[in-house]
Structure formats: C-alpha cells, structure tokens
C-alpha cells in the first residue's frame, strides 16, 4: 500500500519504520522530527497524503489532529482511509471522522497501548472505532505495527475504549500504591503483601505486571528508579481526557476524578513530571494522613 504517515515522534517513527520494513511505500512528514530509515520524507502533511491508500496520523492532541486532518483530507484520494492512532478527545475523533466521510473517505480512530517499546517491537494493541470495511482494509497494517487490534464500534469507540481502560489503570495504580504505603506503616513486608494480593481479590495488572514496589514482583520501572515506562504526564493526559468525556456525557466518575486531580498535583506542583506513573508509591509512602 501507499501510506502517508504524519507525526514521526517517539511512537510514530518506529511505527512508520515497521510499515516500510514490511514493504509498504511510506511517505512521512513531521514538523520537527526526522524521517526514519525506509520512509520517504515529504514537505507537508498534504504532500505525504497525496495519492495514499491510507493516511496515518500520530500526533500530540485533538487540536493538532483537527488542523492536520483539514490539510490531509483533501489530499487523500476518494475511498482512502484516514486512520488516526493518536490519543485524543472523543469529540475530536468524531469530528475528524465526520469530515473525512463527508469528503468521500473512510475514517478510523485507532489509539494504541503498549508505549514506545511496543511501537518498536510491533506489538501494540489497537483499539479501533469506525466502519467494518475500513477496519478490514487497515487490518494488515495493524498486524505489522501491533499484536492485536480490537474493533470497538463506530467513530470514537476506539478513543472511548482507550480512556476507559486508562482510567481503570490510573485508579488501580493509586489504590495499589496506597496499599503498599499503608503496609509500610503497619510493619507489613512489601514482598509478603505482594504474595497475598497477587493471587487474592486485590489483584490487578498494576500489581502483577507493573508492581510499583522496587524489588517486588516482576521487573518494572520501580526497579529502574521510576524512569518511564509510562510517564506520569501521559497518565495525566489520559485521565484528563476521561474527565472531559465524562463531562460531555454527564457520567459520574468519582474515583476517576480523584485520580486525575492527584496526578495533576504530582505532575504540575510536585516532582512527578518525567517519572513513571508508578512513582505515586514513594510519593504516598513519604506522606502522613494530614499532608495536603
Ligand atoms: P511525540 O511528541 O514524540 O510525537 C508527536 C509528533 O508530532 C512530534 O514529532 C511533533 O513534531 C509532531 N507534530 C506536531 N504537530 C504536527 C503537525 N502539525 N504536523 C506534523 N507533525 C506534527 O509524542 P508520542 O509519544 O509519539 O505520542 C504520540 C501520540 O501517541 C500521543 O497522542 C500520545 O498520547 C499517544 N501515545 C503515546 C504513548 C507513549 O508511550 N509515548 C503511548 C500510547 C499512546
């Protein structure tokens, strides 16, 4: 396929490189980042998208996506698919899909989980919103860039799945960190708490796959001085998007809101920026009940 790939940052560059390495004709554009090996550089988003069967975007936020889509949509040929893999607000995803379909294109929102390591290894999970036909036509590309693609429903459903998942992740990570911090003060060894919780009803991915306590459970960013991994500011982004979506549809998400407020404080007022999101454990362990 001919592919226009716009946004060649930490995630986009290895994704585009994997498509090129698999034999696709990939034309790339980024405002700042260089084109990876195998990808043909172009001078604008429209130029990258011209004549492409699929336009893929991997951009920082919904505002930038809307601006890039306005430029790219007229450049794609009728019948082509615009596939956005960025994490953006549900409203922007739906607006861009509507604009693309009005221009005779197909559109998918296909945010990912798996991080930079997953993008490099081609093992991402894609959560996809859009038509069955568009999903089927882009599936061979998802298979190259990822290990799994789930068709979640119509336009916006991929973004909805992503923020619901990450709201659970943010909340369970905080709950896990709270429990380890409480255990410390009760004189309960962290390894013994792990032995219990990892097979008991408090079990979650945050405990068994990404344990926030150094030296306990499998290797995780906690064992690497909380270097990300998944940075606290990216968790804050996703929790903020979840709260924006909850506002939009009047959904009551009390612990999601608390998690968003806590990560905002951690990133904006404290030392959380640039640390893994599991560094919530040393933050909580160092505090007392009445600390603001
Ligand atoms: P990044 O900042 O490294 O890359 C974004 C790229 O977009 C940059 O290179 C930037 O120059 C480029 N860009 C911005 N405006 C542009 C424009 N108008 N035209 C062309 N290029 C433009 O970010 P990233 O880590 O690659 O993340 C990309 C998306 O993936 C984000 O939405 C993020 O939330 C999501 N995501 C990231 C991770 C992760 O671990 N990094 C994991 C899952 C999802």
Short mmCIF file of C-alpha atoms and ligand atoms in Angstrom, two decimals:
data_model
loop_
_atom_site.label_atom_id
_atom_site.label_comp_id
_atom_site.label_asym_id
_atom_site.label_seq_id
_atom_site.Cartn_x
_atom_site.Cartn_y
_atom_site.Cartn_z
CA UNK A 1 0.00 0.00 0.00
CA UNK A 2 0.99 3.63 -0.35
CA UNK A 3 0.85 5.19 3.11
CA UNK A 4 1.10 8.84 4.21
CA UNK A 5 2.37 8.93 7.81
CA UNK A 6 2.13 12.24 9.68
CA UNK A 7 3.69 12.62 13.14
CA UNK A 8 7.03 10.84 13.41
CA UNK A 9 7.76 11.29 17.11
CA UNK A 10 8.56 8.69 19.77
CA UNK A 11 5.67 6.47 18.68
CA UNK A 12 5.14 7.42 15.02
CA UNK A 13 8.75 6.94 13.85
CA UNK A 14 9.06 3.25 14.81
CA UNK A 15 5.51 2.54 13.58
CA UNK A 16 6.26 4.10 10.18
CA UNK A 17 9.64 2.32 10.04
CA UNK A 18 7.95 -1.05 10.67
CA UNK A 19 5.47 -0.43 7.82
CA UNK A 20 8.31 0.50 5.46
CA UNK A 21 10.36 -2.54 6.54
CA UNK A 22 7.36 -4.74 5.71
CA UNK A 23 7.48 -3.48 2.12
CA UNK A 24 4.91 -0.67 2.10
CA UNK A 25 5.59 2.62 0.32
CA UNK A 26 5.58 5.06 3.25
CA UNK A 27 5.76 8.84 2.78
CA UNK A 28 6.35 10.66 6.07
CA UNK A 29 6.00 14.17 7.43
CA UNK A 30 6.73 15.76 10.81
CA UNK A 31 7.14 19.43 11.73
CA UNK A 32 10.29 18.68 13.72
CA UNK A 33 11.30 15.01 13.88
CA UNK A 34 13.42 13.38 11.13
CA UNK A 35 12.06 10.60 8.88
CA UNK A 36 13.17 7.12 9.99
CA UNK A 37 15.05 4.78 7.64
CA UNK A 38 12.97 3.47 4.75
CA UNK A 39 10.38 6.28 4.91
CA UNK A 40 10.35 8.85 2.09
CA UNK A 41 10.49 12.41 3.51
CA UNK A 42 7.94 14.98 2.27
CA UNK A 43 7.47 18.68 2.93
CA UNK A 44 3.89 18.82 4.28
CA UNK A 45 1.08 16.68 5.59
CA UNK A 46 -0.78 17.12 2.30
CA UNK A 47 2.29 16.08 0.34
CA UNK A 48 2.68 12.91 2.45
CA UNK A 49 -1.00 12.05 1.97
CA UNK A 50 -1.18 12.72 -1.78
CA UNK A 51 -2.20 9.55 -3.64
CA UNK A 52 -2.02 7.39 -0.49
CA UNK A 53 -4.38 4.48 0.17
CA UNK A 54 -4.13 5.10 3.92
CA UNK A 55 -3.22 8.28 5.81
CA UNK A 56 -1.96 7.59 9.34
CA UNK A 57 -1.59 10.30 11.97
CA UNK A 58 0.28 10.00 15.31
CA UNK A 59 0.02 13.46 16.88
CA UNK A 60 0.07 15.06 20.35
CA UNK A 61 -3.59 16.10 20.78
CA UNK A 62 -7.04 16.69 19.27
CA UNK A 63 -6.44 20.32 18.31
CA UNK A 64 -3.38 19.42 16.26
CA UNK A 65 -5.19 16.41 14.78
CA UNK A 66 -8.05 18.65 13.60
CA UNK A 67 -5.60 21.06 11.93
CA UNK A 68 -3.64 18.26 10.25
CA UNK A 69 -6.83 16.47 9.14
CA UNK A 70 -8.12 19.65 7.47
CA UNK A 71 -4.94 19.67 5.38
CA UNK A 72 -4.72 15.93 4.73
CA UNK A 73 -8.35 15.07 3.90
CA UNK A 74 -8.47 17.00 0.59
CA UNK A 75 -5.14 15.40 -0.44
CA UNK A 76 -6.24 11.77 0.01
CA UNK A 77 -7.95 10.03 -2.91
CA UNK A 78 -11.66 9.13 -2.63
CA UNK A 79 -12.06 5.78 -0.87
CA UNK A 80 -8.79 6.10 1.05
CA UNK A 81 -8.80 5.62 4.84
CA UNK A 82 -7.71 8.28 7.31
CA UNK A 83 -6.52 6.35 10.38
CA UNK A 84 -5.66 8.36 13.48
CA UNK A 85 -3.57 6.46 16.04
CA UNK A 86 -3.06 9.42 18.44
CA UNK A 87 -4.76 9.57 21.83
CA UNK A 88 -7.24 12.46 21.55
CA UNK A 89 -10.63 13.51 22.92
CA UNK A 90 -13.66 11.57 21.68
CA UNK A 91 -15.21 14.76 20.25
CA UNK A 92 -12.20 15.50 18.00
CA UNK A 93 -12.11 11.86 16.85
CA UNK A 94 -15.77 12.02 15.84
CA UNK A 95 -15.43 15.46 14.21
CA UNK A 96 -12.46 14.35 12.09
CA UNK A 97 -14.24 11.12 11.08
CA UNK A 98 -17.33 13.09 10.00
CA UNK A 99 -15.20 15.49 7.98
CA UNK A 100 -13.36 12.61 6.29
CA UNK A 101 -16.57 10.77 5.44
CA UNK A 102 -18.14 13.95 4.04
CA UNK A 103 -15.16 14.09 1.66
CA UNK A 104 -15.78 10.50 0.45
CA UNK A 105 -13.10 8.88 2.64
CA UNK A 106 -13.25 6.19 5.30
CA UNK A 107 -12.04 7.06 8.81
CA UNK A 108 -10.78 5.15 11.85
CA UNK A 109 -9.78 6.26 15.34
CA UNK A 110 -7.20 3.70 16.43
CA UNK A 111 -5.36 4.72 19.61
CA UNK A 112 -2.77 2.32 20.95
CA UNK A 113 -1.47 0.88 24.14
CA UNK A 114 1.99 -0.61 24.52
CA UNK A 115 4.17 2.52 24.57
CA UNK A 116 7.41 3.18 22.71
CA UNK A 117 8.68 -0.37 23.37
CA UNK A 118 5.52 -1.79 21.78
CA UNK A 119 5.82 0.59 18.81
CA UNK A 120 9.43 -0.52 18.22
CA UNK A 121 8.67 -4.21 18.63
CA UNK A 122 5.48 -4.05 16.51
CA UNK A 123 3.48 -5.39 19.46
CA UNK A 124 1.00 -2.55 20.06
CA UNK A 125 -2.69 -3.10 20.84
CA UNK A 126 -5.03 -1.00 18.67
CA UNK A 127 -8.49 0.00 19.91
CA UNK A 128 -10.44 0.90 16.81
CA UNK A 129 -13.58 2.90 16.05
CA UNK A 130 -15.09 3.18 12.56
CA UNK A 131 -16.77 1.05 9.91
CA UNK A 132 -16.21 -2.72 9.49
CA UNK A 133 -14.99 -2.10 5.94
CA UNK A 134 -12.38 0.47 6.99
CA UNK A 135 -11.23 -1.78 9.84
CA UNK A 136 -10.84 -4.70 7.43
CA UNK A 137 -8.83 -2.67 4.93
CA UNK A 138 -6.36 -1.33 7.52
CA UNK A 139 -6.08 -4.62 9.48
CA UNK A 140 -2.98 -5.80 7.55
CA UNK A 141 -1.21 -2.63 8.73
CA UNK A 142 -2.35 -3.14 12.34
CA UNK A 143 -0.87 -6.64 12.10
CA UNK A 144 2.53 -5.17 11.19
CA UNK A 145 2.52 -2.41 13.81
CA UNK A 146 0.83 -4.40 16.54
CA UNK A 147 -0.03 -7.75 18.07
CA UNK A 148 -3.76 -7.14 18.47
CA UNK A 149 -6.49 -4.89 17.04
CA UNK A 150 -9.96 -4.77 18.58
CA UNK A 151 -12.81 -3.27 16.58
CA UNK A 152 -14.72 -1.44 19.34
CA UNK A 153 -17.60 0.13 17.38
CA UNK A 154 -18.35 3.29 15.41
CA UNK A 155 -16.31 6.51 15.20
CA UNK A 156 -14.94 7.50 18.62
CA UNK A 157 -15.30 3.99 20.11
CA UNK A 158 -11.53 3.39 19.97
CA UNK A 159 -10.82 6.57 21.94
CA UNK A 160 -13.62 5.70 24.37
CA UNK A 161 -12.07 2.25 24.99
CA UNK A 162 -8.62 3.76 25.49
CA UNK A 163 -9.68 6.33 28.10
CA UNK A 164 -11.93 3.86 29.96
CA UNK A 165 -9.04 1.38 30.15
CA UNK A 166 -6.56 4.00 31.28
CA UNK A 167 -8.98 5.40 33.87
CA UNK A 168 -9.07 1.90 35.41
CA UNK A 169 -5.26 1.78 35.22
CA UNK A 170 -4.78 5.18 36.92
CA UNK A 171 -7.23 4.33 39.69
CA UNK A 172 -5.84 0.84 40.34
CA UNK A 173 -2.26 2.13 40.35
CA UNK A 174 -3.13 4.71 43.01
CA UNK A 175 -5.02 2.08 45.05
CA UNK A 176 -2.04 -0.31 44.80
CA UNK A 177 0.40 2.41 45.88
CA UNK A 178 -1.86 3.38 48.78
CA UNK A 179 -1.93 -0.23 49.97
CA UNK A 180 1.88 -0.62 49.85
CA UNK A 181 2.31 2.72 51.69
CA UNK A 182 -0.19 1.65 54.36
CA UNK A 183 1.52 -1.76 54.68
CA UNK A 184 4.85 0.01 55.36
CA UNK A 185 3.34 1.91 58.27
CA UNK A 186 1.66 -1.25 59.62
CA UNK A 187 5.01 -3.07 59.58
CA UNK A 188 3.87 -5.49 56.86
CA UNK A 189 6.66 -6.53 54.50
CA UNK A 190 6.01 -5.40 50.88
CA UNK A 191 7.01 -8.79 49.46
CA UNK A 192 4.52 -10.57 51.74
CA UNK A 193 1.76 -8.14 50.71
CA UNK A 194 2.60 -8.90 47.06
CA UNK A 195 2.45 -12.65 47.73
CA UNK A 196 -1.08 -12.24 49.08
CA UNK A 197 -2.54 -9.61 46.75
CA UNK A 198 -1.11 -11.06 43.53
CA UNK A 199 -3.35 -14.11 43.95
CA UNK A 200 -6.17 -12.60 46.03
CA UNK A 201 -9.11 -10.34 45.26
CA UNK A 202 -6.99 -7.15 45.25
CA UNK A 203 -5.11 -8.45 42.21
CA UNK A 204 -4.80 -6.25 39.09
CA UNK A 205 -2.38 -5.54 36.24
CA UNK A 206 -0.89 -2.74 38.38
CA UNK A 207 0.07 -5.36 40.99
CA UNK A 208 1.12 -8.39 38.96
CA UNK A 209 2.58 -6.89 35.76
CA UNK A 210 3.77 -3.45 36.86
CA UNK A 211 4.30 -3.65 40.62
CA UNK A 212 5.17 -0.15 41.93
CA UNK A 213 7.34 -1.52 44.78
CA UNK A 214 11.05 -1.92 43.85
CA UNK A 215 12.37 -5.45 44.15
CA UNK A 216 8.90 -6.94 44.42
CA UNK A 217 7.12 -8.87 41.64
CA UNK A 218 8.30 -8.77 38.00
CA UNK A 219 10.80 -6.18 36.71
CA UNK A 220 9.09 -2.81 36.32
CA UNK A 221 10.06 0.90 36.20
CA UNK A 222 10.15 0.80 40.04
CA UNK A 223 13.30 -1.33 39.64
CA UNK A 224 14.82 1.38 37.45
CA UNK A 225 14.37 4.35 39.80
CA UNK A 226 10.93 5.01 38.32
CA UNK A 227 12.24 6.04 34.90
CA UNK A 228 9.33 5.67 32.43
CA UNK A 229 7.83 3.28 31.28
CA UNK A 230 4.66 5.23 31.13
CA UNK A 231 5.31 8.77 32.29
CA UNK A 232 3.06 10.38 34.91
CA UNK A 233 2.28 13.24 32.50
CA UNK A 234 0.93 10.76 29.89
CA UNK A 235 -1.29 9.22 32.57
CA UNK A 236 -2.44 12.74 33.45
CA UNK A 237 -3.28 13.37 29.78
CA UNK A 238 -5.43 10.23 29.57
CA UNK A 239 -7.19 10.88 32.92
CA UNK A 240 -7.91 14.45 31.79
CA UNK A 241 -9.41 13.13 28.54
CA UNK A 242 -11.52 10.66 30.54
CA UNK A 243 -12.87 13.51 32.69
CA UNK A 244 -13.62 15.63 29.59
CA UNK A 245 -15.55 12.70 28.11
CA UNK A 246 -17.39 12.12 31.40
CA UNK A 247 -18.38 15.82 31.46
CA UNK A 248 -19.60 15.59 27.86
CA UNK A 249 -22.00 12.72 28.59
CA UNK A 250 -22.77 13.52 32.27
CA UNK A 251 -21.17 10.34 33.65
CA UNK A 252 -20.40 10.11 37.36
CA UNK A 253 -16.73 9.03 37.71
CA UNK A 254 -15.75 9.98 41.28
CA UNK A 255 -12.53 7.94 41.60
CA UNK A 256 -11.52 8.82 38.03
CA UNK A 257 -11.84 12.47 39.01
CA UNK A 258 -9.77 11.96 42.18
CA UNK A 259 -7.09 10.11 40.20
CA UNK A 260 -6.97 12.94 37.67
CA UNK A 261 -6.63 15.56 40.45
CA UNK A 262 -3.87 13.57 42.17
CA UNK A 263 -1.79 13.04 39.01
CA UNK A 264 -2.26 16.74 38.14
CA UNK A 265 -0.80 17.73 41.52
CA UNK A 266 2.00 15.17 41.15
CA UNK A 267 2.97 16.41 37.66
CA UNK A 268 2.28 20.15 37.90
CA UNK A 269 3.12 21.05 41.53
CA UNK A 270 5.48 18.28 42.66
CA UNK A 271 8.28 16.16 41.18
CA UNK A 272 6.17 13.77 39.06
CA UNK A 273 7.00 15.09 35.57
CA UNK A 274 9.38 12.74 33.77
CA UNK A 275 8.89 9.97 36.35
CA UNK A 276 6.95 6.78 35.78
CA UNK A 277 3.31 6.91 36.88
CA UNK A 278 4.05 4.18 39.48
CA UNK A 279 6.24 6.72 41.33
CA UNK A 280 2.97 7.50 43.11
CA UNK A 281 4.23 4.90 45.66
CA UNK A 282 7.24 6.86 47.01
CA UNK A 283 5.07 10.00 46.91
CA UNK A 284 2.40 8.43 49.13
CA UNK A 285 4.85 6.48 51.33
CA UNK A 286 6.60 9.72 52.26
CA UNK A 287 3.44 11.44 53.47
CA UNK A 288 1.20 11.41 56.52
CA UNK A 289 -2.55 11.46 56.84
CA UNK A 290 -2.83 15.22 57.21
CA UNK A 291 -0.40 16.21 54.45
CA UNK A 292 -2.22 18.43 51.96
P1 LIG B 1 5.71 12.88 20.36
O1 LIG B 1 5.57 14.23 20.94
O2 LIG B 1 7.02 12.16 20.50
O3 LIG B 1 5.33 12.88 18.80
C1 LIG B 1 4.38 13.72 18.22
C2 LIG B 1 4.99 14.25 16.92
O4 LIG B 1 4.00 15.03 16.23
C3 LIG B 1 6.19 15.18 17.15
O5 LIG B 1 7.33 14.65 16.49
C4 LIG B 1 5.74 16.51 16.56
O6 LIG B 1 6.79 17.24 15.94
C5 LIG B 1 4.70 16.07 15.55
N1 LIG B 1 3.77 17.12 15.15
C6 LIG B 1 3.13 18.02 15.95
N2 LIG B 1 2.35 18.83 15.20
C7 LIG B 1 2.50 18.41 13.91
C8 LIG B 1 1.96 18.85 12.68
N3 LIG B 1 1.08 19.87 12.62
N4 LIG B 1 2.33 18.21 11.54
C9 LIG B 1 3.22 17.18 11.60
N5 LIG B 1 3.77 16.72 12.74
C10 LIG B 1 3.41 17.34 13.88
O7 LIG B 1 4.54 12.00 21.02
P2 LIG B 1 4.43 10.40 21.05
O8 LIG B 1 4.96 9.89 22.35
O9 LIG B 1 4.93 9.85 19.75
O10 LIG B 1 2.84 10.24 21.16
C11 LIG B 1 2.00 10.41 20.02
C12 LIG B 1 0.58 10.08 20.42
O11 LIG B 1 0.53 8.74 20.90
C13 LIG B 1 0.01 10.96 21.54
O12 LIG B 1 -1.33 11.24 21.26
C14 LIG B 1 0.17 10.09 22.78
O13 LIG B 1 -0.79 10.39 23.78
C15 LIG B 1 -0.06 8.72 22.20
N6 LIG B 1 0.56 7.63 22.96
C16 LIG B 1 1.82 7.72 23.40
C17 LIG B 1 2.41 6.68 24.13
C18 LIG B 1 3.82 6.77 24.63
O14 LIG B 1 4.22 5.92 25.45
N7 LIG B 1 4.63 7.71 24.17
C19 LIG B 1 1.66 5.53 24.41
C20 LIG B 1 0.35 5.44 23.91
C21 LIG B 1 -0.19 6.49 23.19
#
